[in-house]
PDB file of C-alpha atoms in Angstrom:
ATOM      1  CA  UNK A   1      14.955 -10.671  -2.848  1.00 85.00           C
ATOM      2  CA  UNK A   2      12.375  -7.998  -2.128  1.00 95.00           C
ATOM      3  CA  UNK A   3      13.568  -4.952  -0.172  1.00 97.00           C
ATOM      4  CA  UNK A   4      11.341  -3.113   2.313  1.00 98.00           C
ATOM      5  CA  UNK A   5      11.413   0.418   3.735  1.00 97.00           C
ATOM      6  CA  UNK A   6       9.044   1.601   6.489  1.00 97.00           C
ATOM      7  CA  UNK A   7       7.995   5.144   7.332  1.00 97.00           C
ATOM      8  CA  UNK A   8       5.349   7.051   9.268  1.00 97.00           C
ATOM      9  CA  UNK A   9       6.418   6.509  12.860  1.00 98.00           C
ATOM     10  CA  UNK A  10       6.440   9.280  15.436  1.00 98.00           C
ATOM     11  CA  UNK A  11       5.027  10.579  18.720  1.00 98.00           C
ATOM     12  CA  UNK A  12       1.291  10.300  19.333  1.00 98.00           C
ATOM     13  CA  UNK A  13      -1.052  10.812  22.300  1.00 98.00           C
ATOM     14  CA  UNK A  14      -2.804   7.847  23.934  1.00 98.00           C
ATOM     15  CA  UNK A  15      -6.036   7.210  22.082  1.00 98.00           C
ATOM     16  CA  UNK A  16      -4.624   8.771  18.946  1.00 98.00           C
ATOM     17  CA  UNK A  17      -3.960   7.333  15.517  1.00 98.00           C
ATOM     18  CA  UNK A  18      -0.990   6.777  13.258  1.00 98.00           C
ATOM     19  CA  UNK A  19      -0.497   5.181   9.852  1.00 98.00           C
ATOM     20  CA  UNK A  20       2.681   3.327   8.982  1.00 98.00           C
ATOM     21  CA  UNK A  21       3.729   2.721   5.390  1.00 98.00           C
ATOM     22  CA  UNK A  22       6.023   0.168   3.800  1.00 98.00           C
ATOM     23  CA  UNK A  23       7.204   0.213   0.196  1.00 98.00           C
ATOM     24  CA  UNK A  24       8.609  -2.882  -1.512  1.00 97.00           C
ATOM     25  CA  UNK A  25      11.137  -3.009  -4.322  1.00 97.00           C
ATOM     26  CA  UNK A  26      13.365  -5.539  -6.073  1.00 93.00           C
ATOM     27  CA  UNK A  27      10.676  -8.204  -6.338  1.00 90.00           C
ATOM     28  CA  UNK A  28       7.136  -8.840  -7.480  1.00 92.00           C
ATOM     29  CA  UNK A  29       4.968  -7.362  -4.724  1.00 94.00           C
ATOM     30  CA  UNK A  30       2.037  -9.586  -5.670  1.00 94.00           C
ATOM     31  CA  UNK A  31       4.079 -12.742  -4.983  1.00 96.00           C
ATOM     32  CA  UNK A  32       4.441 -11.950  -1.264  1.00 97.00           C
ATOM     33  CA  UNK A  33       2.333 -12.024   1.841  1.00 97.00           C
ATOM     34  CA  UNK A  34       3.018  -8.840   3.831  1.00 98.00           C
ATOM     35  CA  UNK A  35       3.173  -8.585   7.600  1.00 98.00           C
ATOM     36  CA  UNK A  36       4.012  -6.329  10.535  1.00 98.00           C
ATOM     37  CA  UNK A  37       5.984  -7.015  13.707  1.00 98.00           C
ATOM     38  CA  UNK A  38       6.327  -4.963  16.890  1.00 98.00           C
ATOM     39  CA  UNK A  39       9.274  -4.804  19.278  1.00 98.00           C
ATOM     40  CA  UNK A  40       8.569  -3.086  22.588  1.00 98.00           C
ATOM     41  CA  UNK A  41      11.527  -1.587  24.515  1.00 96.00           C
ATOM     42  CA  UNK A  42      13.559  -4.384  26.076  1.00 96.00           C
ATOM     43  CA  UNK A  43      11.308  -7.077  24.581  1.00 97.00           C
ATOM     44  CA  UNK A  44      11.508  -9.549  21.715  1.00 96.00           C
ATOM     45  CA  UNK A  45       9.935  -8.860  18.362  1.00 97.00           C
ATOM     46  CA  UNK A  46       6.327 -10.081  18.101  1.00 97.00           C
ATOM     47  CA  UNK A  47       3.943 -10.672  15.229  1.00 98.00           C
ATOM     48  CA  UNK A  48       1.221  -8.027  14.825  1.00 98.00           C
ATOM     49  CA  UNK A  49      -0.636  -9.087  11.710  1.00 98.00           C
ATOM     50  CA  UNK A  50      -0.403  -9.885   8.022  1.00 98.00           C
ATOM     51  CA  UNK A  51      -2.297  -9.807   4.742  1.00 97.00           C
ATOM     52  CA  UNK A  52      -2.152 -12.613   2.192  1.00 96.00           C
ATOM     53  CA  UNK A  53      -1.345 -12.126  -1.477  1.00 94.00           C
ATOM     54  CA  UNK A  54      -3.880 -14.655  -2.770  1.00 92.00           C
ATOM     55  CA  UNK A  55      -7.044 -13.464  -1.045  1.00 92.00           C
ATOM     56  CA  UNK A  56      -6.135 -10.150   0.615  1.00 93.00           C
ATOM     57  CA  UNK A  57      -7.628 -11.254   3.924  1.00 94.00           C
ATOM     58  CA  UNK A  58      -5.871  -9.782   6.997  1.00 97.00           C
ATOM     59  CA  UNK A  59      -5.149 -11.617  10.237  1.00 97.00           C
ATOM     60  CA  UNK A  60      -4.293  -9.942  13.557  1.00 98.00           C
ATOM     61  CA  UNK A  61      -3.074 -10.617  17.040  1.00 97.00           C
ATOM     62  CA  UNK A  62      -5.860 -10.349  19.602  1.00 97.00           C
ATOM     63  CA  UNK A  63      -4.136  -7.408  21.273  1.00 96.00           C
ATOM     64  CA  UNK A  64      -4.612  -5.213  18.190  1.00 97.00           C
ATOM     65  CA  UNK A  65      -7.795  -6.665  16.716  1.00 97.00           C
ATOM     66  CA  UNK A  66     -10.395  -3.943  16.273  1.00 97.00           C
ATOM     67  CA  UNK A  67      -7.771  -1.201  16.593  1.00 98.00           C
ATOM     68  CA  UNK A  68      -5.263  -1.896  13.802  1.00 98.00           C
ATOM     69  CA  UNK A  69      -5.938  -2.436  10.108  1.00 98.00           C
ATOM     70  CA  UNK A  70      -3.589  -3.777   7.437  1.00 98.00           C
ATOM     71  CA  UNK A  71      -4.156  -2.843   3.809  1.00 97.00           C
ATOM     72  CA  UNK A  72      -2.226  -2.732   0.529  1.00 97.00           C
ATOM     73  CA  UNK A  73      -1.926  -0.545  -2.532  1.00 96.00           C
ATOM     74  CA  UNK A  74      -0.736  -2.973  -5.184  1.00 94.00           C
ATOM     75  CA  UNK A  75      -0.238  -0.264  -7.808  1.00 95.00           C
ATOM     76  CA  UNK A  76       2.334   1.384  -5.515  1.00 97.00           C
ATOM     77  CA  UNK A  77       3.847  -1.829  -4.065  1.00 97.00           C
ATOM     78  CA  UNK A  78       2.887  -0.664  -0.589  1.00 97.00           C
ATOM     79  CA  UNK A  79       1.428  -2.090   2.594  1.00 98.00           C
ATOM     80  CA  UNK A  80       0.000   0.025   5.427  1.00 98.00           C
ATOM     81  CA  UNK A  81      -0.645  -0.396   9.122  1.00 98.00           C
ATOM     82  CA  UNK A  82      -3.409   1.909  10.338  1.00 98.00           C
ATOM     83  CA  UNK A  83      -3.206   2.160  14.128  1.00 98.00           C
ATOM     84  CA  UNK A  84      -6.132   3.596  16.088  1.00 98.00           C
ATOM     85  CA  UNK A  85      -6.897   3.890  19.806  1.00 98.00           C
ATOM     86  CA  UNK A  86      -3.193   3.710  20.555  1.00 98.00           C
ATOM     87  CA  UNK A  87      -1.989   2.666  24.007  1.00 98.00           C
ATOM     88  CA  UNK A  88       1.316   3.082  25.792  1.00 97.00           C
ATOM     89  CA  UNK A  89       1.976  -0.644  25.287  1.00 97.00           C
ATOM     90  CA  UNK A  90       1.976  -0.036  21.536  1.00 98.00           C
ATOM     91  CA  UNK A  91       5.209   1.929  21.919  1.00 98.00           C
ATOM     92  CA  UNK A  92       8.203   0.426  20.148  1.00 98.00           C
ATOM     93  CA  UNK A  93       9.722  -0.268  16.772  1.00 98.00           C
ATOM     94  CA  UNK A  94       7.476  -1.563  14.008  1.00 98.00           C
ATOM     95  CA  UNK A  95       8.922  -3.700  11.234  1.00 98.00           C
ATOM     96  CA  UNK A  96       7.491  -4.464   7.836  1.00 98.00           C
ATOM     97  CA  UNK A  97       8.055  -8.057   6.702  1.00 98.00           C
ATOM     98  CA  UNK A  98       7.567 -10.131   3.547  1.00 98.00           C
ATOM     99  CA  UNK A  99       6.984 -13.862   3.112  1.00 97.00           C
ATOM    100  CA  UNK A 100       6.657 -15.637  -0.224  1.00 96.00           C
ATOM    101  CA  UNK A 101       2.939 -16.108  -0.811  1.00 95.00           C
ATOM    102  CA  UNK A 102       1.023 -19.040   0.613  1.00 94.00           C
ATOM    103  CA  UNK A 103      -2.586 -20.116   0.372  1.00 93.00           C
ATOM    104  CA  UNK A 104      -2.523 -21.127   4.026  1.00 90.00           C
ATOM    105  CA  UNK A 105      -2.603 -18.161   6.407  1.00 91.00           C
ATOM    106  CA  UNK A 106      -1.490 -18.314  10.012  1.00 93.00           C
ATOM    107  CA  UNK A 107       0.457 -16.234  12.517  1.00 95.00           C
ATOM    108  CA  UNK A 108       4.078 -15.731  11.514  1.00 96.00           C
ATOM    109  CA  UNK A 109       7.236 -16.455  13.401  1.00 95.00           C
ATOM    110  CA  UNK A 110      10.478 -14.636  12.654  1.00 95.00           C
ATOM    111  CA  UNK A 111      11.785 -17.684  10.770  1.00 95.00           C
ATOM    112  CA  UNK A 112       8.913 -17.355   8.291  1.00 94.00           C
ATOM    113  CA  UNK A 113      10.165 -13.969   7.114  1.00 97.00           C
ATOM    114  CA  UNK A 114      12.114 -13.656   3.870  1.00 97.00           C
ATOM    115  CA  UNK A 115      12.730  -9.894   4.050  1.00 98.00           C
ATOM    116  CA  UNK A 116      12.693  -7.297   6.835  1.00 98.00           C
ATOM    117  CA  UNK A 117      12.349  -3.545   6.761  1.00 98.00           C
ATOM    118  CA  UNK A 118      14.653  -1.379   8.868  1.00 97.00           C
ATOM    119  CA  UNK A 119      11.941  -0.467  11.382  1.00 98.00           C
ATOM    120  CA  UNK A 120      10.191   2.762  12.339  1.00 98.00           C
ATOM    121  CA  UNK A 121       9.773   4.091  15.889  1.00 98.00           C
ATOM    122  CA  UNK A 122       6.333   4.678  17.396  1.00 98.00           C
ATOM    123  CA  UNK A 123       6.009   6.396  20.779  1.00 98.00           C
ATOM    124  CA  UNK A 124       2.640   6.665  22.532  1.00 98.00           C
ATOM    125  CA  UNK A 125       2.907   9.155  25.369  1.00 96.00           C
ATOM    126  CA  UNK A 126       1.222  12.147  27.000  1.00 93.00           C
TER     127      UNK A 126
END
């Protein structure tokens, strides 16, 4: 099964930007849809967005639409989460996730995920 490792988290000011990275290994990167989840302190993990392997078309939760962008670098087996206009509510752990590719694209639940990254901490604070 594909293994995932996230990086790029840290402390950022409100309104600032941060880019998270996730590298995949142990599987064919092009056979997986790639997604991101967010877990706020004391809350359950929630779907942020994903990008499909077949068409490369991202989908996003309304709360991040227009602020976050998901992209891939297939040559490096990597997926990125570019986060702009960050808010305090964006604080928490971000997880990279992989799901075996599908033509149909919809919001993911945790049970859809085949592989999880270890998570990277993002703190938005003054």
